[in-house]
Coordinates of C-alpha atoms and ligand atoms in Angstrom, one line a residue:
X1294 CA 0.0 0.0 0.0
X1295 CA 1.4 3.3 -0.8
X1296 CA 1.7 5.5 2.3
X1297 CA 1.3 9.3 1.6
X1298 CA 2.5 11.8 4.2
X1299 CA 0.3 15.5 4.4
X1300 CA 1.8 18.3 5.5
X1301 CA -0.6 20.7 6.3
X1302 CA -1.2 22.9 9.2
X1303 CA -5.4 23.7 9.0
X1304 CA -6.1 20.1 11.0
X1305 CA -9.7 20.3 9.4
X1306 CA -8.3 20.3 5.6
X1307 CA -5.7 17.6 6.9
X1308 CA -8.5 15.4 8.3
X1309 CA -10.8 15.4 5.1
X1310 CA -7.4 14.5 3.1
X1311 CA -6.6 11.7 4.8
X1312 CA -10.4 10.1 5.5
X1313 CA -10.7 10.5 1.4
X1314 CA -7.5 9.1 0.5
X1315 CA -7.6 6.4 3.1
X1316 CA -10.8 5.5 1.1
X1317 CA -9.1 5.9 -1.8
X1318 CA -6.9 2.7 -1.1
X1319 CA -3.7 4.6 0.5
X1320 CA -2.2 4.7 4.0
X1321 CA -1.7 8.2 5.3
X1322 CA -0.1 10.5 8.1
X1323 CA -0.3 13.9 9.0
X1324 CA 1.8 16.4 10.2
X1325 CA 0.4 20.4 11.3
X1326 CA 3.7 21.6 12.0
X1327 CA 6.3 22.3 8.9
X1328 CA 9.4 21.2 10.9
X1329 CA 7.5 17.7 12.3
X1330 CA 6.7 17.2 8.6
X1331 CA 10.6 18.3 7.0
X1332 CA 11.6 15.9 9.8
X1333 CA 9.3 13.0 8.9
X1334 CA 9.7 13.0 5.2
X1335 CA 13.1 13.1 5.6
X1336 CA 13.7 10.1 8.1
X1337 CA 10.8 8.0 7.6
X1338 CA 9.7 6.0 3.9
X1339 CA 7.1 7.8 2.5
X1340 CA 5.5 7.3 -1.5
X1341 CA 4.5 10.6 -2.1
X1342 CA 4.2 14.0 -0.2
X1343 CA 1.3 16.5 0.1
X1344 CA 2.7 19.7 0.9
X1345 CA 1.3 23.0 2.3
X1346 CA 3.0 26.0 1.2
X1347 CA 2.5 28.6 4.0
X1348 CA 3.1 26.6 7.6
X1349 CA 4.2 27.0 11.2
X1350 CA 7.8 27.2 11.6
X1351 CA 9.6 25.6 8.6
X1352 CA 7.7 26.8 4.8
X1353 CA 6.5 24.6 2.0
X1354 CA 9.4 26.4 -0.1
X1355 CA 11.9 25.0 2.7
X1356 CA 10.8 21.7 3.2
X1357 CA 10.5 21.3 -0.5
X1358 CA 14.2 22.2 -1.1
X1359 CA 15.4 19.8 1.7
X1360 CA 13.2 17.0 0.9
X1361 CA 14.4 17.4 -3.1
X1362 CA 18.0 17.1 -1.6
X1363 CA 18.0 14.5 -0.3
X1364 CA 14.9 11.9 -1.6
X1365 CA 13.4 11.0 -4.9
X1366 CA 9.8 11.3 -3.7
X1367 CA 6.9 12.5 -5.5
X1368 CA 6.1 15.9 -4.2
X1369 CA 2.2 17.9 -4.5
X1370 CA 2.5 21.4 -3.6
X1371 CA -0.8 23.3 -2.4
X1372 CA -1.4 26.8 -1.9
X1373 CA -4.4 29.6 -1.4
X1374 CA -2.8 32.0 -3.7
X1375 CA -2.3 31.0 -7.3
X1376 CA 0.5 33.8 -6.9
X1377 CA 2.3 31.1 -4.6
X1378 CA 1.9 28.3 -6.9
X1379 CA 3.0 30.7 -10.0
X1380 CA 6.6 31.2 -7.8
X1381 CA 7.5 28.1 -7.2
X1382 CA 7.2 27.1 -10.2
X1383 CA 9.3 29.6 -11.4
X1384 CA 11.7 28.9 -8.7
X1385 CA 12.1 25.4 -9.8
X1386 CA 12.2 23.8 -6.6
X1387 CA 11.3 20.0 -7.9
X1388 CA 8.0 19.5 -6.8
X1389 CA 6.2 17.1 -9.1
X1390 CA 2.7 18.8 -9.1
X1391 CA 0.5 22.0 -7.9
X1392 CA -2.8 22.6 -6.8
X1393 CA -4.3 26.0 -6.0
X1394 CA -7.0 25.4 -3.1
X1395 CA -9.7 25.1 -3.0
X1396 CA -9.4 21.8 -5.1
X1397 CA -12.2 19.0 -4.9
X1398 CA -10.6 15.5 -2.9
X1399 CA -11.4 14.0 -6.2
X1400 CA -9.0 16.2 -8.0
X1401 CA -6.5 15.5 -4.8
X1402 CA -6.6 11.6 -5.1
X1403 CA -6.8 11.8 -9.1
X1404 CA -3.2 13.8 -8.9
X1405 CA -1.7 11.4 -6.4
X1406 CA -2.5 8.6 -7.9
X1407 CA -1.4 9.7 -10.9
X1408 CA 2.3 10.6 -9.2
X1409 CA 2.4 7.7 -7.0
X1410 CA 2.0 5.4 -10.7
X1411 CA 4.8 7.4 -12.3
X1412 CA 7.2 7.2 -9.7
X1413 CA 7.4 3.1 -9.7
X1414 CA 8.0 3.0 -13.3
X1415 CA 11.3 2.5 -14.3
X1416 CA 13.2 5.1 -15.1
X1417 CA 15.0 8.2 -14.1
X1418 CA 14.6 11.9 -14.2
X1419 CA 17.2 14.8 -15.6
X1420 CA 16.2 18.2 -13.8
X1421 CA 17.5 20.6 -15.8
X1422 CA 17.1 23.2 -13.2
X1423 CA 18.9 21.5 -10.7
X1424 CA 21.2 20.1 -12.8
X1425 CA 20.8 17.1 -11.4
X1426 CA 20.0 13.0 -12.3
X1427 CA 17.5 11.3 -10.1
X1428 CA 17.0 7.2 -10.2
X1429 CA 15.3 5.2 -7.2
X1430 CA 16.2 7.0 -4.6
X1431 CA 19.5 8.8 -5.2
X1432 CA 19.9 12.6 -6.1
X1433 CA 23.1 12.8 -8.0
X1434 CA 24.3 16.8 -8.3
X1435 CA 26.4 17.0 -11.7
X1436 CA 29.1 19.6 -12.5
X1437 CA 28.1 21.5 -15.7
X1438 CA 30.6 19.7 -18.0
X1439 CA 29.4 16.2 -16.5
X1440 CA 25.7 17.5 -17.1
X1441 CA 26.6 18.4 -20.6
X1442 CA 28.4 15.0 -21.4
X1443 CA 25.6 13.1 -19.7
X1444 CA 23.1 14.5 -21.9
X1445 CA 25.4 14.1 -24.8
X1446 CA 25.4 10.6 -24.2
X1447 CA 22.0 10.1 -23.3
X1448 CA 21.1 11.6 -26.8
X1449 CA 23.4 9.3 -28.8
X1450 CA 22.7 5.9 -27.2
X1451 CA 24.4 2.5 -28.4
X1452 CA 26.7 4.2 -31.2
X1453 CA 30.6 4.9 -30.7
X1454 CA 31.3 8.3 -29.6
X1455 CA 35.2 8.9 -29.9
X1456 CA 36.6 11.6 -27.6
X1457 CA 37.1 14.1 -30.3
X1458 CA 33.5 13.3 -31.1
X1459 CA 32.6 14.0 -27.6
X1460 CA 35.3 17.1 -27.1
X1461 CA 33.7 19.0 -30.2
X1462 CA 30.1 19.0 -29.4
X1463 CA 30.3 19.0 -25.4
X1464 CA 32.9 21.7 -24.4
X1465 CA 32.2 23.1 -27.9
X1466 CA 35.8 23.9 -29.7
X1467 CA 37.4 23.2 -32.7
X1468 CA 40.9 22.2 -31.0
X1469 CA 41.6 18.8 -30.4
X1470 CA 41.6 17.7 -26.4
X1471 CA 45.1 18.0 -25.4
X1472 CA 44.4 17.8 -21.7
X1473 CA 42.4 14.4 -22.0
X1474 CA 39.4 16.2 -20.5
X1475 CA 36.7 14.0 -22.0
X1476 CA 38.7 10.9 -19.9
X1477 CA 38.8 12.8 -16.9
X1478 CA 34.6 13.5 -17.0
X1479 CA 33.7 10.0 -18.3
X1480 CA 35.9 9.0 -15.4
X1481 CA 33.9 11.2 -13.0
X1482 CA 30.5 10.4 -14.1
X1483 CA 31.0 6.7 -14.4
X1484 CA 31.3 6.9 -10.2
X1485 CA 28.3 8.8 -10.4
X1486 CA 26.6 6.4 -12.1
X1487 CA 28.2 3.7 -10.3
X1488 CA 25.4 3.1 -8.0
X1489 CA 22.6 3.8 -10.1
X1490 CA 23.7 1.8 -13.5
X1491 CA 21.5 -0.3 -13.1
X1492 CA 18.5 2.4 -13.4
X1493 CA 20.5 4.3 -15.8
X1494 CA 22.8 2.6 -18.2
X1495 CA 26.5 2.5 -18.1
X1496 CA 29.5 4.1 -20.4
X1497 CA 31.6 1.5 -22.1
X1498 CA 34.7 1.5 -22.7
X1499 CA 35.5 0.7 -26.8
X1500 CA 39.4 0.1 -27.0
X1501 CA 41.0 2.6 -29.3
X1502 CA 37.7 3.9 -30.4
X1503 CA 36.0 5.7 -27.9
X1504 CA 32.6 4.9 -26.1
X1505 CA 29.3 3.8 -26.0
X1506 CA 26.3 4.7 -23.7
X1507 CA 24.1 1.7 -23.1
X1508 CA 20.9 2.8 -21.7
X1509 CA 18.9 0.8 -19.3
X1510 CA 15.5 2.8 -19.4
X1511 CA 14.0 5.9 -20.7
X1512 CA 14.9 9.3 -18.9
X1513 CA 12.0 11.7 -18.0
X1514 CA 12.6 15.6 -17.9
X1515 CA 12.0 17.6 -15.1
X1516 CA 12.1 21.3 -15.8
Ligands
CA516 CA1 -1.2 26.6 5.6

């Protein structure tokens, strides 16, 4: 059973949530407080959070930013003002979905079921915001350059990419690589990937050609 966490500090909103979606076929907790709810999403196993922007002591925006640090779980934020909603959105903070309230509890268990069945397909997620790769549970921050390669890679999958290939179109010169850069990043990203591979693909080695990304699943884009 999927167990949803809500974060939200009006008790009587909370209550309604969590009668509906216990209905609905999910097992739910609630938390009124923003720092009881950063501090349970972050040390207990939860399948998808419900968070309140505007709450007592720690913020949506807050709990959002640590959460996205540090888990790979699907995030709803709700908020009064559609100004809110427009904000974070802008600010790219990584959560999955937004609803303005007032929003029906249909609506509410329509999104979360939605998110809940996307997150336990296979796959990972490039956030080009954050510049970061996300698979199962793992958050992996990438340098520019390592971003850049990764999504060179990505975009050329099973074909032989020889470092001249790779030096041309990913640091964007003409000159040839004289300071074996594009080892040194392949190098570097491969232990980034180390413990994800399996979710992601892996970079092979092709003796005196180059190398070859061999993708495992399909990547989803978060903006
Ligand atoms: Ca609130």
């Amino acid at each position: 059973m999927s167990k949803i966490l809500i974060i939200e500090d009006e008790e009587a909103i909370a209550d309604l949530e969590k009668d509906y979606l216990e209905l609905s076929g999910f097992e739910v907790e609630i938390a009124n407080r923003g720092d009881v709810g950063l501090e349970k999403a972050l040390n207990e196993d939860y399948d998808l959070i419900i968070l309140d922007l505007m709450l007592p002591e720690v913020d949506g925006f807050d709990i959002c930013r640590q959460v996205r640090q540090e888990k790979n779980i699907p995030i709803i934020m709700v908020s009064a003002k559609k100004d809110d909603i427009d904000k974070i959105r802008g600010l790219g903070l990584g959560a999955d979905d937004y609803m303005t309230k007032p929003y029906s509890l249909k609506e509410l268990a329509a999104r979360v079921y939605a998110q809940v069945r996307r997150s336990v397909m296979q796959g990972f997620i490039i956030d080009h915001h954050q510049q970061s790769l996300t698979a199962g549970n793992h958050v992996i921050p990438l340098s520019q350059k390592e971003f850049d390669l990764f999504l060179y890679l990505l975009g050329n999958p099973g074909r032989i990419l020889t470092p001249d290939e790779l030096y041309r179109e990913v640091w964007r010169t003409g000159k040839p690589d004289t300071t074996n850069s594009v080892a040194v990043h392949i190098a570097r990203l491969r232990r980034k990937l180390d413990e994800v591979g399996h979710l992601v693909g892996s970079i092979e080695t092709v003796r005196g050609e180059g190398y070859e990304f061999q993708p495992r699943s399909e990547a989803r884009t978060r903006l």
